[in-house]
Amino acid sequence: KQEVTQIPAALSVPEGENLVLNCSFTDSAIYNLQWFRQDPGKGLTSLLLIQSSQREQTSGRLNASLDKSSGRSTLYIAASQPGDSATYLCAVSPSNDYKLSFGAGTTVTVRA
Amino acid sequence: SQTIHQWPATLVQPVGSPLSLECTVEGTSNPNLYWYRQAAGRGLQLLFYSVGIGQISSEVPQNLSASRPQDRQFILSSKKLLLSDSGFYLCAWSVPLPSYNSPLHFGNGTRLTVT
């Protein structure tokens, strides 16, 4: 069974600092990995999707890397802003269907 | 563009009462539809998914059921709620398989409190 872990569970940084969020998974047989953002009391918003054949994906200040062999992904957020405060979740898709396995998330607070 | 609607946003129900949560998707055809539950401090748990009208797969044995009466409508139901059914319920859609490399799109969720 795929296990997805996100450490730390919470993170607080001053505005302008770069954020590094970690995601690890136990089964490297994945088809893709997705990063989501969740604001309090809201649904999830897709940020980035990395296909298993890719090493990284970028969107604006966000960059996600994937090392399938070691079972790790990292989300980098450059020059953090208070508006980046949210919970960030990663999820992996297995090779044979679309049932994602989610991590519990990292809650980020960016202090002004 | 595609949009997903989920209602109600919050719901307080007594133990033993029925439940009906509705989700509709606009702007796409034949989507895959999903119901997830999120418990505090834990990852999302997939409850049901559907690849077409009347086709429902259950992931976890529980007090809930799902139905898909129309292509873009997904309903989560219970005949008698338990305290343990409290949680944050999220509906989601994706393009049909085998397009594995498209993201999952979520609704805004329903906060259910069973008292």
CSV table of C-alpha atoms in Angstrom, one decimal:
chain,number,residue,atom,x,y,z
A,1,LYS,CA,0.0,0.0,0.0
A,2,GLN,CA,1.3,3.4,-0.9
A,3,GLU,CA,2.2,5.7,2.0
A,4,VAL,CA,2.7,9.4,1.5
A,5,THR,CA,4.5,11.4,4.2
A,6,GLN,CA,4.9,15.2,4.4
A,7,ILE,CA,7.4,16.6,6.9
A,8,PRO,CA,7.2,19.0,8.6
A,9,ALA,CA,3.5,19.2,9.5
A,10,ALA,CA,3.8,23.0,10.0
A,11,LEU,CA,6.2,25.7,9.0
A,12,SER,CA,6.5,29.4,9.8
A,13,VAL,CA,8.8,31.7,7.8
A,14,PRO,CA,9.2,35.5,7.4
A,15,GLU,CA,8.1,37.1,4.2
A,16,GLY,CA,10.6,36.9,1.4
A,17,GLU,CA,12.2,33.6,2.5
A,18,ASN,CA,12.2,30.7,0.2
A,19,LEU,CA,10.0,27.8,1.1
A,20,VAL,CA,11.0,24.1,0.8
A,21,LEU,CA,8.2,21.5,1.3
A,22,ASN,CA,9.0,17.8,1.3
A,23,CYS,CA,7.0,14.8,0.2
A,24,SER,CA,8.0,11.2,0.4
A,25,PHE,CA,6.3,8.0,-0.9
A,26,THR,CA,7.0,4.4,-0.3
A,27,ASP,CA,6.2,2.8,-3.7
A,28,SER,CA,8.2,4.3,-6.6
A,29,ALA,CA,5.8,2.8,-9.2
A,30,ILE,CA,3.8,6.0,-9.7
A,31,TYR,CA,2.4,7.6,-12.8
A,32,ASN,CA,2.4,11.2,-11.6
A,33,LEU,CA,2.7,13.3,-8.5
A,34,GLN,CA,0.5,16.4,-7.8
A,35,TRP,CA,0.9,19.3,-5.5
A,36,PHE,CA,-2.2,21.0,-4.2
A,37,ARG,CA,-2.9,24.1,-2.1
A,38,GLN,CA,-5.7,24.2,0.4
A,39,ASP,CA,-7.0,27.4,2.2
A,40,PRO,CA,-8.8,27.0,5.5
A,41,GLY,CA,-12.3,25.5,5.1
A,42,LYS,CA,-11.9,25.3,1.3
A,43,GLY,CA,-11.3,22.7,-1.3
A,44,LEU,CA,-7.9,21.8,-2.9
A,45,THR,CA,-6.4,23.7,-5.8
A,46,SER,CA,-4.0,22.0,-8.2
A,47,LEU,CA,-0.6,23.7,-8.3
A,48,LEU,CA,1.6,21.4,-10.3
A,49,LEU,CA,1.6,18.0,-11.8
A,50,ILE,CA,4.8,16.1,-12.5
A,51,GLN,CA,4.7,13.1,-14.8
A,52,SER,CA,6.7,10.1,-13.7
A,53,SER,CA,9.1,10.7,-16.7
A,54,GLN,CA,9.8,14.3,-15.7
A,55,ARG,CA,12.3,15.6,-13.1
A,56,GLU,CA,10.7,18.9,-12.4
A,57,GLN,CA,7.8,21.3,-13.2
A,58,THR,CA,7.6,25.0,-12.9
A,59,SER,CA,4.9,27.6,-12.6
A,60,GLY,CA,5.8,31.2,-11.7
A,61,ARG,CA,7.4,31.2,-8.2
A,62,LEU,CA,6.7,27.5,-7.8
A,63,ASN,CA,9.0,24.7,-8.7
A,64,ALA,CA,8.5,21.0,-8.0
A,65,SER,CA,11.1,18.3,-8.4
A,66,LEU,CA,10.6,14.5,-8.5
A,67,ASP,CA,13.1,11.8,-7.7
A,68,LYS,CA,11.1,8.6,-8.3
A,69,SER,CA,13.9,6.2,-7.4
A,70,SER,CA,14.3,7.7,-4.0
A,71,GLY,CA,10.5,8.3,-3.5
A,72,ARG,CA,10.8,12.0,-3.0
A,73,SER,CA,9.4,15.3,-4.3
A,74,THR,CA,10.1,18.8,-3.2
A,75,LEU,CA,8.0,21.9,-3.7
A,76,TYR,CA,10.0,25.2,-3.8
A,77,ILE,CA,8.2,28.5,-3.4
A,78,ALA,CA,10.5,31.4,-4.1
A,79,ALA,CA,10.3,34.8,-2.2
A,80,SER,CA,7.3,33.8,-0.1
A,81,GLN,CA,4.4,36.2,0.5
A,82,PRO,CA,1.7,36.3,3.2
A,83,GLY,CA,-0.7,35.1,0.5
A,84,ASP,CA,1.2,31.9,0.3
A,85,SER,CA,0.0,30.9,3.7
A,86,ALA,CA,-2.0,27.7,3.3
A,87,THR,CA,-1.8,24.0,3.6
A,88,TYR,CA,0.1,22.2,0.8
A,89,LEU,CA,-0.6,18.6,0.0
A,90,CYS,CA,1.1,16.2,-2.3
A,91,ALA,CA,-0.6,13.2,-3.9
A,92,VAL,CA,0.7,10.3,-6.0
A,93,SER,CA,-1.1,8.4,-8.7
A,94,PRO,CA,-0.4,4.7,-9.1
A,95,SER,CA,0.5,3.2,-12.4
A,96,ASN,CA,-2.8,1.4,-13.0
A,97,ASP,CA,-5.6,3.8,-12.1
A,98,TYR,CA,-6.4,7.3,-10.9
A,99,LYS,CA,-6.9,6.7,-7.2
A,100,LEU,CA,-4.6,9.2,-5.6
A,101,SER,CA,-2.8,8.6,-2.3
A,102,PHE,CA,-2.5,11.9,-0.3
A,103,GLY,CA,-0.1,13.1,2.3
A,104,ALA,CA,-1.5,14.9,5.4
A,105,GLY,CA,-0.1,18.2,4.2
A,106,THR,CA,2.3,20.9,5.5
A,107,THR,CA,0.7,24.0,6.9
A,108,VAL,CA,2.7,27.1,6.0
A,109,THR,CA,2.5,30.5,7.6
A,110,VAL,CA,4.3,33.4,6.0
A,111,ARG,CA,4.8,36.2,8.5
A,112,ALA,CA,4.6,39.8,7.2
B,1,SER,CA,-14.1,26.6,-18.7
B,2,GLN,CA,-15.0,23.8,-16.3
B,3,THR,CA,-16.5,24.4,-12.9
B,4,ILE,CA,-17.5,22.2,-10.1
B,5,HIS,CA,-20.3,23.0,-7.6
B,6,GLN,CA,-20.8,21.3,-4.3
B,7,TRP,CA,-23.5,22.0,-1.7
B,8,PRO,CA,-24.3,22.7,1.0
B,9,ALA,CA,-21.1,24.3,2.4
B,10,THR,CA,-21.9,23.4,6.0
B,11,LEU,CA,-24.4,21.0,7.5
B,12,VAL,CA,-25.3,20.0,11.0
B,13,GLN,CA,-27.4,16.9,11.3
B,14,PRO,CA,-28.5,14.7,14.3
B,15,VAL,CA,-27.4,11.1,14.6
B,16,GLY,CA,-29.7,8.8,12.7
B,17,SER,CA,-30.9,11.4,10.2
B,18,PRO,CA,-30.4,10.9,6.4
B,19,LEU,CA,-27.8,12.7,4.4
B,20,SER,CA,-27.7,13.9,0.8
B,21,LEU,CA,-24.7,15.9,-0.6
B,22,GLU,CA,-24.7,17.0,-4.2
B,23,CYS,CA,-22.0,17.8,-6.7
B,24,THR,CA,-22.3,18.9,-10.2
B,25,VAL,CA,-19.7,19.6,-12.9
B,26,GLU,CA,-20.1,22.0,-15.8
B,27,GLY,CA,-18.1,22.5,-19.0
B,28,THR,CA,-17.0,18.9,-19.5
B,29,SER,CA,-18.5,15.6,-20.6
B,30,ASN,CA,-18.1,12.1,-19.1
B,31,PRO,CA,-15.8,13.2,-16.3
B,32,ASN,CA,-14.5,10.8,-13.7
B,33,LEU,CA,-16.1,11.8,-10.4
B,34,TYR,CA,-14.8,11.3,-6.8
B,35,TRP,CA,-16.0,11.7,-3.2
B,36,TYR,CA,-13.2,12.2,-0.6
B,37,ARG,CA,-13.4,12.7,3.1
B,38,GLN,CA,-10.8,14.7,5.0
B,39,ALA,CA,-10.2,14.3,8.7
B,40,ALA,CA,-8.3,16.9,10.7
B,41,GLY,CA,-4.6,16.4,10.4
B,42,ARG,CA,-4.9,13.5,8.0
B,43,GLY,CA,-4.7,13.0,4.3
B,44,LEU,CA,-7.7,12.7,2.1
B,45,GLN,CA,-9.5,9.4,2.0
B,46,LEU,CA,-11.1,8.3,-1.2
B,47,LEU,CA,-14.7,7.1,-0.5
B,48,PHE,CA,-16.2,6.6,-4.0
B,49,TYR,CA,-15.4,7.1,-7.6
B,50,SER,CA,-17.4,6.9,-10.8
B,51,VAL,CA,-16.3,6.5,-14.4
B,52,GLY,CA,-19.8,6.8,-15.8
B,53,ILE,CA,-23.6,7.0,-15.1
B,54,GLY,CA,-24.6,4.4,-12.7
B,55,GLN,CA,-21.0,3.1,-12.3
B,56,ILE,CA,-19.9,3.5,-8.7
B,57,SER,CA,-16.8,2.0,-7.0
B,58,SER,CA,-16.6,2.0,-3.2
B,59,GLU,CA,-13.2,2.2,-1.6
B,60,VAL,CA,-14.0,1.9,2.0
B,61,PRO,CA,-16.8,-0.1,3.7
B,62,GLN,CA,-18.9,2.4,5.6
B,63,ASN,CA,-22.3,4.0,6.3
B,64,LEU,CA,-22.3,6.0,3.1
B,65,SER,CA,-23.4,5.4,-0.5
B,66,ALA,CA,-23.0,7.3,-3.7
B,67,SER,CA,-25.0,7.6,-6.9
B,68,ARG,CA,-24.5,9.1,-10.3
B,69,PRO,CA,-27.9,9.7,-11.9
B,70,GLN,CA,-26.6,12.0,-14.6
B,71,ASP,CA,-23.3,12.4,-16.4
B,72,ARG,CA,-22.2,15.4,-14.4
B,73,GLN,CA,-24.0,14.8,-11.1
B,74,PHE,CA,-22.6,12.9,-8.2
B,75,ILE,CA,-24.5,12.4,-4.9
B,76,LEU,CA,-23.3,11.2,-1.5
B,77,SER,CA,-26.0,9.7,0.7
B,78,SER,CA,-26.6,8.0,4.0
B,79,LYS,CA,-29.8,6.6,5.4
B,80,LYS,CA,-28.8,7.0,9.0
B,81,LEU,CA,-25.8,9.2,10.1
B,82,LEU,CA,-23.3,8.2,12.7
B,83,LEU,CA,-21.2,10.5,14.8
B,84,SER,CA,-18.1,9.1,13.0
B,85,ASP,CA,-19.5,10.4,9.7
B,86,SER,CA,-18.6,14.0,10.8
B,87,GLY,CA,-15.9,15.5,8.6
B,88,PHE,CA,-15.1,17.5,5.5
B,89,TYR,CA,-16.4,16.0,2.3
B,90,LEU,CA,-14.9,16.9,-1.0
B,91,CYS,CA,-16.1,16.2,-4.5
B,92,ALA,CA,-13.6,16.2,-7.4
B,93,TRP,CA,-13.5,15.5,-11.1
B,94,SER,CA,-10.9,14.5,-13.7
B,95,VAL,CA,-10.9,13.9,-17.4
B,96,PRO,CA,-11.7,10.3,-18.3
B,97,LEU,CA,-9.0,7.7,-18.2
B,98,PRO,CA,-6.6,7.0,-19.8
B,99,SER,CA,-5.5,10.6,-19.6
B,100,TYR,CA,-3.5,10.1,-16.4
B,101,ASN,CA,-1.6,13.3,-16.7
B,102,SER,CA,-4.4,15.7,-16.0
B,103,PRO,CA,-4.9,17.2,-12.6
B,104,LEU,CA,-7.7,16.5,-10.1
B,105,HIS,CA,-10.2,19.4,-9.7
B,106,PHE,CA,-11.9,19.9,-6.3
B,107,GLY,CA,-15.1,21.6,-5.2
B,108,ASN,CA,-15.1,23.8,-2.1
B,109,GLY,CA,-16.3,21.0,0.2
B,110,THR,CA,-19.0,20.4,2.7
B,111,ARG,CA,-18.3,20.5,6.5
B,112,LEU,CA,-20.6,17.9,8.0
B,113,THR,CA,-21.1,17.8,11.8
B,114,VAL,CA,-23.2,15.0,13.2
B,115,THR,CA,-24.5,15.8,16.7
